[in-house]
XYZ file of C-alpha atoms in Angstrom:
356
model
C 121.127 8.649 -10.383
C 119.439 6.929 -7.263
C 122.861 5.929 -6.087
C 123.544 5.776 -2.493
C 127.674 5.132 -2.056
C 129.357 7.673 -2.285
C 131.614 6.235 -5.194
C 128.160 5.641 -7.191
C 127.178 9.033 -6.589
C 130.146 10.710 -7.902
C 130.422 8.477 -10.867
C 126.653 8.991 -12.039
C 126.893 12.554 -11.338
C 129.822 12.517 -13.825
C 128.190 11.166 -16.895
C 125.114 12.747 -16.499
C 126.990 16.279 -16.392
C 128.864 15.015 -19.630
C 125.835 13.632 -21.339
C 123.653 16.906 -20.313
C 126.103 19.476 -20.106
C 124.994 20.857 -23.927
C 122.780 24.206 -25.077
C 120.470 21.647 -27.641
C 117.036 22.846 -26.410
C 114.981 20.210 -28.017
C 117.229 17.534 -26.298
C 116.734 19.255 -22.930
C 113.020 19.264 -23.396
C 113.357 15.483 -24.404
C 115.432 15.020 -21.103
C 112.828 16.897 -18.874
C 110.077 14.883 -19.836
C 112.049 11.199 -19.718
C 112.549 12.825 -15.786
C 115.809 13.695 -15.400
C 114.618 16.494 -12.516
C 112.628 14.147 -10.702
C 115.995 12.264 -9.517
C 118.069 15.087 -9.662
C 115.631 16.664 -7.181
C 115.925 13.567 -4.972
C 119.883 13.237 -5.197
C 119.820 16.794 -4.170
C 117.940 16.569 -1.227
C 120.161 12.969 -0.016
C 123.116 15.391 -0.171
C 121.824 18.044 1.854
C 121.073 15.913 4.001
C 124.472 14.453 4.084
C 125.630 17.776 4.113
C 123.658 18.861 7.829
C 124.407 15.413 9.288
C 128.322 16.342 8.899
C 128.117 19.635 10.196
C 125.973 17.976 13.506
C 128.839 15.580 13.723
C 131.509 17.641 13.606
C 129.880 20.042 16.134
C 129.467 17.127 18.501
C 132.915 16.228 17.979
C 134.011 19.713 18.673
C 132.248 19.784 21.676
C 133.277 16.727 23.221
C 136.966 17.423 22.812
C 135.940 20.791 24.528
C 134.875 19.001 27.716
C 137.164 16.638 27.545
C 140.272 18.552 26.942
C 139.551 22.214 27.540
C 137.232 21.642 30.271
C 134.179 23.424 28.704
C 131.887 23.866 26.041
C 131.738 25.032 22.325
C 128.979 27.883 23.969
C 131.762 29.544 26.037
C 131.773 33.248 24.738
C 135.751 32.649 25.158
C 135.878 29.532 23.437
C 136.951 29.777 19.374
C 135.133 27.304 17.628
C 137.935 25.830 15.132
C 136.367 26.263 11.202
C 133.799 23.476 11.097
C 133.148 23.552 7.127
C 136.797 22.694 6.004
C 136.125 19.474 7.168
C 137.086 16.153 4.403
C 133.885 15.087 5.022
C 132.189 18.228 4.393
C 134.096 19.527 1.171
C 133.384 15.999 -0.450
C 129.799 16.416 0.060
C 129.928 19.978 -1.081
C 131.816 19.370 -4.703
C 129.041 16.708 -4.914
C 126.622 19.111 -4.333
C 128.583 21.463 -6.417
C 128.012 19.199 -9.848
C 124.577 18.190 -9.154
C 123.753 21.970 -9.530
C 125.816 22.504 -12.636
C 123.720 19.338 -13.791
C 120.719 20.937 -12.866
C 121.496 24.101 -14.606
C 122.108 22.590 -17.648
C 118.514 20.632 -17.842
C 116.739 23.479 -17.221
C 118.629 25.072 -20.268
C 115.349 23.691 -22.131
C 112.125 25.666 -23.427
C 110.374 27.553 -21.184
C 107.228 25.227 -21.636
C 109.668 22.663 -20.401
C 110.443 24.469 -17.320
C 107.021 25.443 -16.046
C 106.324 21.369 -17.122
C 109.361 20.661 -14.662
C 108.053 23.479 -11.413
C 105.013 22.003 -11.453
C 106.397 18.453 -11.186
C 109.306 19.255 -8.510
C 109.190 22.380 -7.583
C 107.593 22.728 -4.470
C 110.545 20.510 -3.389
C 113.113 21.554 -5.445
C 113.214 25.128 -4.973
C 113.312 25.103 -1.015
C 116.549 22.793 -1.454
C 118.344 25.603 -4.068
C 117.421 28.560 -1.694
C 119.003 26.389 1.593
C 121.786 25.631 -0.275
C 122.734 29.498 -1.392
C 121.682 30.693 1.998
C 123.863 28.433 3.472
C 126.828 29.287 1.733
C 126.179 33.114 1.377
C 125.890 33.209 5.304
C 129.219 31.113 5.475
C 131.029 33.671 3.880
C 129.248 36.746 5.348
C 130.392 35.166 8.828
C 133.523 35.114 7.868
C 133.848 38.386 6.333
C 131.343 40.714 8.717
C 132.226 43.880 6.729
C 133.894 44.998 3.476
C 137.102 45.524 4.897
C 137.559 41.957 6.528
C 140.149 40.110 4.290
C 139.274 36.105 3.248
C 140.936 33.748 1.763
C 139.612 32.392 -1.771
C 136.933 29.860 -1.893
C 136.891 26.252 -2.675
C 136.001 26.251 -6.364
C 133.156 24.155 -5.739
C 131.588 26.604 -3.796
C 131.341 29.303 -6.318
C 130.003 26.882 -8.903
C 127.349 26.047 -6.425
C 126.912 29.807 -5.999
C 126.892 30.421 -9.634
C 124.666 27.330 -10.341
C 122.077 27.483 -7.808
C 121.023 31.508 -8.558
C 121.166 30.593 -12.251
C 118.267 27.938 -11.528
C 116.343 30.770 -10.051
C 117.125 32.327 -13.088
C 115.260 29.590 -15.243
C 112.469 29.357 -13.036
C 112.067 33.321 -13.415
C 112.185 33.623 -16.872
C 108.378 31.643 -16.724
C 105.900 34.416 -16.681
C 103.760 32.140 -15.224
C 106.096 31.361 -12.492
C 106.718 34.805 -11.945
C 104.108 35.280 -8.813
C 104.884 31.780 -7.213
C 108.498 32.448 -6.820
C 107.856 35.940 -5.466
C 105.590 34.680 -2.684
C 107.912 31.393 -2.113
C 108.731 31.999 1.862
C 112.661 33.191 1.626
C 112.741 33.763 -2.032
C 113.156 38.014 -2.040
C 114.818 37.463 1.518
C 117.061 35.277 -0.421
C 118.120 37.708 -3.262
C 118.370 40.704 -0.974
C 120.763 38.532 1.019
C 122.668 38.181 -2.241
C 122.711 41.487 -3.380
C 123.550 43.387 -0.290
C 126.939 41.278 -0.195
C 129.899 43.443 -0.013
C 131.746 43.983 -3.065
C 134.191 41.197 -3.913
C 132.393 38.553 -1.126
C 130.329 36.526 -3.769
C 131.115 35.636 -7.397
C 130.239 38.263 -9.842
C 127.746 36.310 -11.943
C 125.992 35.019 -8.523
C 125.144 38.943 -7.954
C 124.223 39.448 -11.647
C 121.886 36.642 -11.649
C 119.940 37.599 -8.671
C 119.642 41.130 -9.625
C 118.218 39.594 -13.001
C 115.863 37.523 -11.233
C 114.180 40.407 -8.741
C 113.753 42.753 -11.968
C 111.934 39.361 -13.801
C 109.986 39.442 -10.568
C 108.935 43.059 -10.745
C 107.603 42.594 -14.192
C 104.815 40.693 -12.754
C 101.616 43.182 -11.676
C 100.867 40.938 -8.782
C 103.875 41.263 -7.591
C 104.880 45.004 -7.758
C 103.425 46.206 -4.649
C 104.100 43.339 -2.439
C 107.733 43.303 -3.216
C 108.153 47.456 -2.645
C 107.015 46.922 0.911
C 108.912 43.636 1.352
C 111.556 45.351 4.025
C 114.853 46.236 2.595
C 114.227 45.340 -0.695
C 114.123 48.482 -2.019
C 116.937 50.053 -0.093
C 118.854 46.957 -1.455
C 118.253 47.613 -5.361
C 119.503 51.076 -4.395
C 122.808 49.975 -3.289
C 124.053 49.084 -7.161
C 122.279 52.160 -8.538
C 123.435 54.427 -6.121
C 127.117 53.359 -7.009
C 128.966 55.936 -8.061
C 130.673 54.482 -11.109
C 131.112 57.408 -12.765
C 134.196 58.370 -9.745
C 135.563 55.425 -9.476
C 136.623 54.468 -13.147
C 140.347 54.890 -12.946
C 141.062 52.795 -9.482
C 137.742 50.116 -10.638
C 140.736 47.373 -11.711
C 139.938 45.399 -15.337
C 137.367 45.812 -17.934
C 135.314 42.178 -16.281
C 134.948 44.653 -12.708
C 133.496 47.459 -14.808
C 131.100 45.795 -16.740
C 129.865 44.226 -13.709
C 129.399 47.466 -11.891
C 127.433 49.094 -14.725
C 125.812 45.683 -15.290
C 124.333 46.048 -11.810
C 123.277 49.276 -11.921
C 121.653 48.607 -14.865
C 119.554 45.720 -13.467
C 118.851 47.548 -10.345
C 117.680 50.246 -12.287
C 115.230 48.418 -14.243
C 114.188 46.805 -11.299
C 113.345 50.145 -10.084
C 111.076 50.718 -13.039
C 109.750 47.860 -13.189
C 108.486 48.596 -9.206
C 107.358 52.151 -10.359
C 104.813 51.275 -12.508
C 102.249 50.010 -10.135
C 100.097 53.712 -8.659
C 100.715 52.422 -4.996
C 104.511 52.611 -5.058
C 104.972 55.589 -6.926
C 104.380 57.379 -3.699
C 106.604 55.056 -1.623
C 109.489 55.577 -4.050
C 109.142 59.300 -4.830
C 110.080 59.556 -0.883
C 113.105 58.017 -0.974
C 115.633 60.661 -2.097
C 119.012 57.786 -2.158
C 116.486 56.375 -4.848
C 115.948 59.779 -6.491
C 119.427 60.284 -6.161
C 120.610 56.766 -8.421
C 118.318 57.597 -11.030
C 119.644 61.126 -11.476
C 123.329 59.367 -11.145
C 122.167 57.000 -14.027
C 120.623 59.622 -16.240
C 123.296 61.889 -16.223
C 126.529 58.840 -17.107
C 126.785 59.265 -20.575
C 130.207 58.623 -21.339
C 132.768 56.272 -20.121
C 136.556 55.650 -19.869
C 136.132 52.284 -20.381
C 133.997 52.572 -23.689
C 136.182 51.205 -26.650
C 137.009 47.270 -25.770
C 133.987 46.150 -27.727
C 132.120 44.940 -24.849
C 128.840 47.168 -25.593
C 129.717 49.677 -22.553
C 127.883 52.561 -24.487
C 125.144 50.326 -25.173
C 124.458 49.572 -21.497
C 124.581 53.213 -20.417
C 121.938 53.963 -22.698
C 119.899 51.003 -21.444
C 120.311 52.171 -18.033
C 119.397 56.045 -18.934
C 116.339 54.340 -20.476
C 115.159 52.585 -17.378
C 116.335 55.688 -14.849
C 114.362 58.033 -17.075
C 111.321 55.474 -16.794
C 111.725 55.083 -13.464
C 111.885 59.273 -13.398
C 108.844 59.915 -15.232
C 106.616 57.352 -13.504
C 107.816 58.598 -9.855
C 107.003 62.053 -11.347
C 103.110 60.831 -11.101
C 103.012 60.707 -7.571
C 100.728 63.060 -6.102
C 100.727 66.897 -5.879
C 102.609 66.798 -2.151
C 105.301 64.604 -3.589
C 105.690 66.140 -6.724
C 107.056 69.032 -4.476
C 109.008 66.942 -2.413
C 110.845 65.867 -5.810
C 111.310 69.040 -7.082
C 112.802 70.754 -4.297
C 115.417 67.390 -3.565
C 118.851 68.291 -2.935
C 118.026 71.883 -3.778
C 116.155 71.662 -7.517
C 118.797 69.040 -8.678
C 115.832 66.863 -10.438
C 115.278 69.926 -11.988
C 118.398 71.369 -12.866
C 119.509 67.791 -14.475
C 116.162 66.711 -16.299
């Protein structure tokens, strides 16, 4: 694992995913404490490394054959900069990047005693590496895709596992109760998972959305957290993009059974998200004035019934879940003072009270 060549790298990488790639908790606890994440975290920060000192090159390259060839610079607002990240040299350190993660997923498939064990050896320099990475990559995409409608090609496999991999990490690390405040105050974190979230539709791979919806309702569970994270800016305007879905009109043009259970899977996340945020007394008047948020709950509530119920993949169970949470959410908005309680009463003329 503290391979240098390239070669090594790859080869080490390679047996430790098939030697760790396995759901035996006990044996993952067992690999945590022989230390596994120390040089995991290390190889992972040589390849990021490797990673930035490619792009630099191939910038400098770009910009020399600019001067020399096209007579200016790679800053000319004229100029288009040829797609630096498809590079050989690039892509090979991404699908190395791409395993170590799936490596590190599968290590931290241990007990959570094992993970908090494992944060509190590496992860003050492990979790800065796992946010750069998925920031890196969801940025890459968003650049080339600046809106919804903007068509892209597929993605390198390697980059969705990376995408997949790194926000399930996060996952582990949320799970912790105990970690539950440190991650939410780790600069970039929530900035992060909004980033994530607010992705257009069909931009990032399912699961990656899933998993950091997952991971901001964990965070909300945590009373330390619950205020600081309502006023942390667009969050909540975020979580209200899923829940304010409507679902409900789009079920005959939504595609396959895997594309509905995602949507309702989000909005079921979001939601509890939501109520997880509405239990602390200083956000209930913060979210009572936000009628979009009002609005998604009411939207949750009142989806009952589905098209796509019958293909035995719980679909009526998750509506209820979600009409749990939005009801939650409902009745602990409701205790926002007197002024507010108005303001929710007359929304949208009486629809709170007309549907509840």
């Amino acid at each position: 694992m503290y391979s240098v060549n390239q070669a090594d790298r790859t080869a080490a990488i390679a047996l430790a995913s098939s030697t760790l790639d396995h759901n035996n908790q006990t044996l993952h606890d067992h690999e945590i404490v022989s230390g596994i994440d120390s040089a995991l975290t290390k190889h992972t920060a040589l390849l990021v490394y490797k990673a930035q000192s490619e792009e630099l090159d191939n910038k400098r390259k770009v910009s020399d054959v600019d001067k020399h060839v096209f007579g200016g610079s790679a800053e000319d607002p004229g100029r288009v900069v040829p797609d630096l990240v498809n590079s050989k040299g690039i892509e090979s350190v991404v699908e190395e990047i791409s395993s170590t993660c799936e490596v590190i997923e599968a290590i931290y498939r241990c007990s959570a005693d094992s993970v908090a064990a494992s944060f509190a050896r590496v992860g003050s320099e492990l979790l800065p590496l796992i946010i750069q990475i998925t920031n890196h990559e969801v940025r890459r995409r968003r650049d080339f895709a600046p809106d919804s409608t903007t068509e892209i090609g597929a993605p390198p496999e390697a980059r969705e596992i990376v995408l997949k991999n790194t926000t399930k990490i996060i996952g582990h690390f949320a799970r912790v109760g105990g970690l539950t405040q440190i991650l939410a105050y780790h600069p970039g974190l929530l900035a992060c998972l909004r980033r994530i979230i607010a992705c257009p539709l069909g931009l990032l791979p399912r699961e990656c959305r899933l998993n950091a919806l997952w991971v901001t309702a964990n965070l909300a569970c945590n009373q330390e957290n619950m205020v600081m994270m309502a006023c942390h800016p667009g969050l909540i305007e975020t979580l209200v993009i899923p829940a304010f879905r409507s679902i409900e009109d789009e079920e005959e043009n939504i595609g396959d059974i895997e594309a509905y259970i995602e949507a309702i899977r989000s909005r079921d996340i979001a939601v509890r998200a939501i109520f997880n945020l509405s239990w602390e007394p200083q956000n209930k008047l913060l979210l009572s004035e936000h009628l979009n948020l009002v609005e998604a709950l009411l939207k949750t509530l009142m989806y009952r019934k589905s098209s796509w119920g019958g293909f035995g993949r719980g679909v009526s169970g998750i509506l209820l879940q979600s009409r749990r949470h939005a009801s939650s959410a409902l009745r602990n908005i409701s205790e926002a003072p007197k002024r507010n309680k108005q303001i929710l009463c007359m929304a949208n003329g009486g629809t709170l009270l007309d549907k509840v």
